[in-house]
Short mmCIF file of C-alpha atoms and ligand atoms in Angstrom, two decimals:
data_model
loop_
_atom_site.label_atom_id
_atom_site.label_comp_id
_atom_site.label_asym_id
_atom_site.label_seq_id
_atom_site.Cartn_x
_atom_site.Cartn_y
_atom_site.Cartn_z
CA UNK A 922 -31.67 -40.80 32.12
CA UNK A 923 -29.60 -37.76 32.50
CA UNK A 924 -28.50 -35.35 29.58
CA UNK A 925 -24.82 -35.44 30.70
CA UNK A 926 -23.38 -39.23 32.76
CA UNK A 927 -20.16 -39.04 33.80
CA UNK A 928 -18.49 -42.51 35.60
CA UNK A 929 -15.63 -43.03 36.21
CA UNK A 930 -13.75 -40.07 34.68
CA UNK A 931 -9.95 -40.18 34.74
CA UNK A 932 -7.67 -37.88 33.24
CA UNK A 933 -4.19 -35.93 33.58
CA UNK A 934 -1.26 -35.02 31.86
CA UNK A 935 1.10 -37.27 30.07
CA UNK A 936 2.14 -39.28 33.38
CA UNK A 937 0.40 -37.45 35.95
CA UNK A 938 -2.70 -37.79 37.04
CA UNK A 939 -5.38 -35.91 37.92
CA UNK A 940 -8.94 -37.33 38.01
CA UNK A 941 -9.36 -40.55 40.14
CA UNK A 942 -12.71 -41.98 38.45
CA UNK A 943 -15.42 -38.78 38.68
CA UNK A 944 -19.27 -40.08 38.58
CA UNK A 945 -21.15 -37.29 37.93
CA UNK A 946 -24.60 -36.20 35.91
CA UNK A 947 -26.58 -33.10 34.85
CA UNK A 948 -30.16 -33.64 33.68
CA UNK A 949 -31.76 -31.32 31.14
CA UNK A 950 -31.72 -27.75 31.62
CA UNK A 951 -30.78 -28.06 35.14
CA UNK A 952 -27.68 -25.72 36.56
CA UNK A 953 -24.66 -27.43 38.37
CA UNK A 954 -21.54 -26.60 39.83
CA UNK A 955 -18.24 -27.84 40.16
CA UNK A 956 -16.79 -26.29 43.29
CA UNK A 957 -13.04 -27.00 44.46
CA UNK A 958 -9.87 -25.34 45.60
CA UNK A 959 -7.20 -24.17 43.10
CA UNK A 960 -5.62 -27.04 41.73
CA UNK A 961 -8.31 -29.74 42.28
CA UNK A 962 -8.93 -30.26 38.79
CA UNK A 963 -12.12 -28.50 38.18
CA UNK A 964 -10.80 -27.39 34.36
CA UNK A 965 -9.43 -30.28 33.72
CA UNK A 966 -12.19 -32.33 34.33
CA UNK A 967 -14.13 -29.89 31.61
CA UNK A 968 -11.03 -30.18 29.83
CA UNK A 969 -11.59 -34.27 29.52
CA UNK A 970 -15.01 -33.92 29.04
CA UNK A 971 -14.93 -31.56 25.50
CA UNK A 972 -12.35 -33.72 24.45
CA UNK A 973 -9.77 -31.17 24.41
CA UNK A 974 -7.66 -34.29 26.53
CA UNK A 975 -7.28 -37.81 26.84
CA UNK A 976 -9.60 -39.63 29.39
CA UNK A 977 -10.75 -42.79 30.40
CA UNK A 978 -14.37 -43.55 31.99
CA UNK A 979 -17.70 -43.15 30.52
CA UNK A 980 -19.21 -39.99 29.01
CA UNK A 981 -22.77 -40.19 28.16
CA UNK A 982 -24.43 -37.44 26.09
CA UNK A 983 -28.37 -37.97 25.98
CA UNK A 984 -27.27 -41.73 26.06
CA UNK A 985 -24.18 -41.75 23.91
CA UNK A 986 -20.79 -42.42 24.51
CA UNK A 987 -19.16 -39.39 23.68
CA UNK A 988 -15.80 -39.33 25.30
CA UNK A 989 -12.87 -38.46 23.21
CA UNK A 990 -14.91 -37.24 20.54
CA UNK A 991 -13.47 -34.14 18.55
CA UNK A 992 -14.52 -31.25 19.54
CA UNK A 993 -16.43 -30.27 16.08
CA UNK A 994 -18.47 -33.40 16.86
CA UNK A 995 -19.48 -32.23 20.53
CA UNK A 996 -20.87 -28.50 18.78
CA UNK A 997 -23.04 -30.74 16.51
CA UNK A 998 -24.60 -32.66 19.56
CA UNK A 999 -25.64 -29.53 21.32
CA UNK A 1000 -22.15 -29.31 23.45
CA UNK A 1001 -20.03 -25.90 23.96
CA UNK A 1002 -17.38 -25.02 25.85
CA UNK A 1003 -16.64 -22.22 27.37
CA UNK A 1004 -12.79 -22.58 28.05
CA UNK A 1005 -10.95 -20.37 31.60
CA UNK A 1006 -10.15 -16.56 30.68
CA UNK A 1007 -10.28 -17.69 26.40
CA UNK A 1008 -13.45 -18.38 24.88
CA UNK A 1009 -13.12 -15.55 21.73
CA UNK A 1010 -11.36 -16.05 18.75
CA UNK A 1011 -8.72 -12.86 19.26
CA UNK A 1012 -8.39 -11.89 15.63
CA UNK A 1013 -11.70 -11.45 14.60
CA UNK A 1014 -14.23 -8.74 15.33
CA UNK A 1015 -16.99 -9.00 17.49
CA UNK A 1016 -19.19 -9.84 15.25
CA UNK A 1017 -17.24 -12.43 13.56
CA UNK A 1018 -17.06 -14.02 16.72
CA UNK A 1019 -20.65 -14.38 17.57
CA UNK A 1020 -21.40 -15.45 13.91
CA UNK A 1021 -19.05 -18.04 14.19
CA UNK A 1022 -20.63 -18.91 17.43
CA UNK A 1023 -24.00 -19.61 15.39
CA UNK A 1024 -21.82 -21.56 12.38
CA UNK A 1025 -23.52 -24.51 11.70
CA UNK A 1026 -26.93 -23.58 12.53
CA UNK A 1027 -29.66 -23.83 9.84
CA UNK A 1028 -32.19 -21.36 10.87
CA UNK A 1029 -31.91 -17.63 10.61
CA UNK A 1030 -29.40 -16.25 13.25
CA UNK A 1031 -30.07 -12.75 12.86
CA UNK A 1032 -32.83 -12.56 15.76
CA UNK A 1033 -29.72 -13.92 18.13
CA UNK A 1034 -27.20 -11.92 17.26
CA UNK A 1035 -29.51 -8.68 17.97
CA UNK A 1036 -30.96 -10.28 21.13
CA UNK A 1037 -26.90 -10.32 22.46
CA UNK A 1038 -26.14 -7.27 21.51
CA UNK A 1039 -29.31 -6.09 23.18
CA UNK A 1040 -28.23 -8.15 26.62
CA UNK A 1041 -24.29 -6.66 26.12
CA UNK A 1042 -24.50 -3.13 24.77
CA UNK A 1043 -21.51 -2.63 25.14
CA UNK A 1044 -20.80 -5.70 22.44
CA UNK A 1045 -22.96 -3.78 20.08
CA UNK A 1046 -20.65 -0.51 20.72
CA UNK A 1047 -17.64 -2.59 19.89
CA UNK A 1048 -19.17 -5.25 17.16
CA UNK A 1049 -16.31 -4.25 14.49
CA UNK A 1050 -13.70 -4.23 16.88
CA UNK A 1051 -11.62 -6.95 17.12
CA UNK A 1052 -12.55 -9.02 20.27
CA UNK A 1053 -8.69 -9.15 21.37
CA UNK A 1054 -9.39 -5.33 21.90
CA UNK A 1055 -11.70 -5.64 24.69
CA UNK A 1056 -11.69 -5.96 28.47
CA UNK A 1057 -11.26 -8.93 29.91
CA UNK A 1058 -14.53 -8.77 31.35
CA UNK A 1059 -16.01 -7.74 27.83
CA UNK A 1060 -14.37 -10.79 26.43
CA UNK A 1061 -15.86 -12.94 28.71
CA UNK A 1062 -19.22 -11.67 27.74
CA UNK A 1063 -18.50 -12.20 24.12
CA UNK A 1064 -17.69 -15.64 24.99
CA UNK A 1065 -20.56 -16.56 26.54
CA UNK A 1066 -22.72 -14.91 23.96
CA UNK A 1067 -20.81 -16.89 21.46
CA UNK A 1068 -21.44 -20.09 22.75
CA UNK A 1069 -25.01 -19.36 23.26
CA UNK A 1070 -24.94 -18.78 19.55
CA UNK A 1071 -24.76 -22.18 18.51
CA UNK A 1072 -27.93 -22.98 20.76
CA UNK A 1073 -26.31 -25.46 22.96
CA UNK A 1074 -28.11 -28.05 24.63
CA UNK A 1075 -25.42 -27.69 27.98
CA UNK A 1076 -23.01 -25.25 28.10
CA UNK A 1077 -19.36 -26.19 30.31
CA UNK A 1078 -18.56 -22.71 31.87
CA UNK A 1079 -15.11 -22.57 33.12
CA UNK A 1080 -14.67 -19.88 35.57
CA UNK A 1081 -16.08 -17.46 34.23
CA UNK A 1082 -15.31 -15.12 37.32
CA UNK A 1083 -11.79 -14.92 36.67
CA UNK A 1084 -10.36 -11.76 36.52
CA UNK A 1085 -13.78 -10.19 36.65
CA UNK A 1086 -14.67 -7.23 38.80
CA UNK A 1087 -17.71 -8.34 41.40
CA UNK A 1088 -20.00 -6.29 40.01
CA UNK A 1089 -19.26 -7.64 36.38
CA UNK A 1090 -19.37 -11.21 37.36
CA UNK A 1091 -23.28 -10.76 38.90
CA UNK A 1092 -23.75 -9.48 35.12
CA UNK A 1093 -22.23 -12.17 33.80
CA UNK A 1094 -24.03 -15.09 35.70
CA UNK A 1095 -27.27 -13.70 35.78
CA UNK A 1096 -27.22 -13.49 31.95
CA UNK A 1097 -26.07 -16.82 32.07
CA UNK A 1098 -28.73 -18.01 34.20
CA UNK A 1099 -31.33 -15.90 31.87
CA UNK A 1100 -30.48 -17.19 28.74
CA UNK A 1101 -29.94 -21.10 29.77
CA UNK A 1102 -33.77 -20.36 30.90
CA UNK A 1103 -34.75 -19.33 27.86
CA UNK A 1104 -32.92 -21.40 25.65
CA UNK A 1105 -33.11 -24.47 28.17
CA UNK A 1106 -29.85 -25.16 28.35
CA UNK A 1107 -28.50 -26.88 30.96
CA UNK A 1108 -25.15 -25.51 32.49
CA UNK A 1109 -21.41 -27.26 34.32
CA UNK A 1110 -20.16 -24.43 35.51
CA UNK A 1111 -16.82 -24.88 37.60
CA UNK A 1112 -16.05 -21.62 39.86
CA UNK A 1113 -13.45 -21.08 43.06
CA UNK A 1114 -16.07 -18.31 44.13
CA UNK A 1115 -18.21 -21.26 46.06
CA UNK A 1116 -20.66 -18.05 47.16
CA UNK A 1117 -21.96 -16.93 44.08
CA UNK A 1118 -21.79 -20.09 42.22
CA UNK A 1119 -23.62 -21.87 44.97
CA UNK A 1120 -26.18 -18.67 44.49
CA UNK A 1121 -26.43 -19.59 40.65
CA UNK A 1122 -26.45 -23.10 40.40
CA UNK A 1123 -29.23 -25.83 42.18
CA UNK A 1124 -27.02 -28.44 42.47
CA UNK A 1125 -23.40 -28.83 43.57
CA UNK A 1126 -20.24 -31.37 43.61
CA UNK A 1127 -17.10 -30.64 46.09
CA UNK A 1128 -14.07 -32.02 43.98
CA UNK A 1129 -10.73 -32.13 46.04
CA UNK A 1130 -7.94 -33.50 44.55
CA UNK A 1131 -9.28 -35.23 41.84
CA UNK A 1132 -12.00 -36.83 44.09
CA UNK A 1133 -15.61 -36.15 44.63
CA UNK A 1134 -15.99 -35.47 48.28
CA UNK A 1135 -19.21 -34.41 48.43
CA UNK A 1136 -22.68 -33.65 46.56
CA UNK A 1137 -26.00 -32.15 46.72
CA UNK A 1138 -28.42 -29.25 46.28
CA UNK A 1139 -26.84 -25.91 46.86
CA UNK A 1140 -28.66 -24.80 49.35
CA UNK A 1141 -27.53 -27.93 51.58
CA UNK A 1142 -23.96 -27.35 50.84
CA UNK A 1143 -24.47 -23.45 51.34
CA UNK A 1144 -25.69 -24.65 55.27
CA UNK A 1145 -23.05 -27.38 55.11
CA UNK A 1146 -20.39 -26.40 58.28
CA UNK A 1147 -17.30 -27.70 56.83
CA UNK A 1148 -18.14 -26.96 53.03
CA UNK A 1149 -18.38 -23.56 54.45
CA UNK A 1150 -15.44 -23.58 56.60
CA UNK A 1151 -13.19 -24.73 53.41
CA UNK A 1152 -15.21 -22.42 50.35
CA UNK A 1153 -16.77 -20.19 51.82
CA UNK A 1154 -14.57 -17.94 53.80
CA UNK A 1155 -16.85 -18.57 57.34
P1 LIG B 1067 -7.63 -23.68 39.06
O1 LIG B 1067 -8.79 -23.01 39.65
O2 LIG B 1067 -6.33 -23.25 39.62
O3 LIG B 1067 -7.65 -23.71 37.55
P2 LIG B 1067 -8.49 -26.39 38.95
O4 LIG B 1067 -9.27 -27.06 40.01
O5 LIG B 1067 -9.20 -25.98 37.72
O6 LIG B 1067 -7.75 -25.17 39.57
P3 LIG B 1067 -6.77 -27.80 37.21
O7 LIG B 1067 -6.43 -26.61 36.39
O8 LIG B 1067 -7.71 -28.79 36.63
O9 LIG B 1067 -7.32 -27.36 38.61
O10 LIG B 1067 -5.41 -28.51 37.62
C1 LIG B 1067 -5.35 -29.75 38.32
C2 LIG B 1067 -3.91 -30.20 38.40
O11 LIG B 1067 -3.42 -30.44 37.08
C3 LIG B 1067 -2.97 -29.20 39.03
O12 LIG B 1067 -2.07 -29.90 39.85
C4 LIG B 1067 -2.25 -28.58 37.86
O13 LIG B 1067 -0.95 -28.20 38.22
C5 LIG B 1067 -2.23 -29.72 36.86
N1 LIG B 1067 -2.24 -29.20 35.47
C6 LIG B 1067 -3.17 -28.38 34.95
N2 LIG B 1067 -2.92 -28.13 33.64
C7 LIG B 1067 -1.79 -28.80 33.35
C8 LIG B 1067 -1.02 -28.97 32.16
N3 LIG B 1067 -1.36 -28.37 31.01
N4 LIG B 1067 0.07 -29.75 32.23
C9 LIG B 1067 0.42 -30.38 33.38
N5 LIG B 1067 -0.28 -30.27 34.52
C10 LIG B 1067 -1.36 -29.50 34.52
#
């Protein structure tokens, strides 16, 4: 049994739709991509799958049906989301946001929120700022930290390259793929940038227009002539 089983996902909005019946899984700790052109429906197949929209289909968390459960619900199973370009809370400070991120938790927090200001100085320069202040990039670090916070059991990254400059994003994903390590978490990550996500992540699915067209480890797709031809700029 996989942590995450997807089948048959369908979702959209209001009349249109926009997932045709997704089957898709993620076991424990393992790191998977959703790769796709713009408008495919990578978010909004994260989007149905925190809840944040209706769907229909079967979502199986570590053999529950979870689908349409609240949000607050999916944080208590081990489930964060990392939502496209707005994962702080604006108004509060930095720290704020990363204790919020570790709300709920029973256990002393303190040891995390040093170990992410130790992997983002420059969140530790700007802890009593508030996080609406920062860079884009900056803010996507805080987000990220702030869902690790909460010790997640899979984390559903959307995009997280967005906006970011190259260098940045490398930053980014290779804390990601530290701390999911260390932590165990397993990772859905949906990116445009097929290269580096394909770099990241050991397992891949090709959605294209609401369909999944193809699947596999990412080092077959990275060899794969068309997948290249259509994500990877060669
Ligand atoms: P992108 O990288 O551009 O975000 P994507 O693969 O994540 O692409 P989605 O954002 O999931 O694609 O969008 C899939 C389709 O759903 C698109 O046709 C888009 O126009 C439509 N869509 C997305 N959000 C909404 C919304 N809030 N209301 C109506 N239609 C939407």
């Amino acid at each position: 049994m996989s942590l995450l089983e997807v089948s048959g996902l369908e979702a959209g909005y209001g009349l249109v739709s926009v997932l045709f019946g997704l089957d898709l899984d993620v076991d424990a700790g393992e790191v998977v991509v959703i790769l796709g052109a713009n408008g495919a429906g990578k978010t909004t197949t994260l989007r149905a799958l925190s809840g944040m929209i209706p769907s229909r289909g079967s979502v199986r968390f570590d053999g529950v049906e979870i689908r349409g459960s609240r949000p607050d619900r999916l944080v208590r199973l081990g489930i964060a989301h990392v939502p496209q370009g707005r994962g702080t809370i604006t108004d509060l400070t930095v720290a704020e946001n990363l204790l919020v991120g570790g709300y709920g938790r029973r256990d002393d927090i303190t040891p995390d929120l040093d170990h992410w200001f130790e992997v983002f100085p420059r969140l530790a320069e700007r802890r009593t700022q508030p996080a609406g202040s920062m860079s884009g990039g900056e803010q996507q670090m805080l987000a990220i930290a702030r869902a690790f916070m909460c010790r997640p059991r899979l984390l559903l990254l959307d995009e997280p390259s967005l906006g970011l400059a190259p260098l940045v994003t490398r930053e980014v994903f290779e804390r990601v793929r530290i701390a999911a390590a260390e932590q165990g978490t397993a990772v859905l990550l949906v990116e445009q940038n097929a290269n580096l996500a394909l770099a990241f992540a050991s397992r891949a699915y090709v959605l294209e227009a609401g369909h999944i067209v193809g699947s596999g480890p990412s080092s077959e797709l990275a060899g794969d002539e068309s997948i290249r031809r259509a994500y990877l700029g060669s």
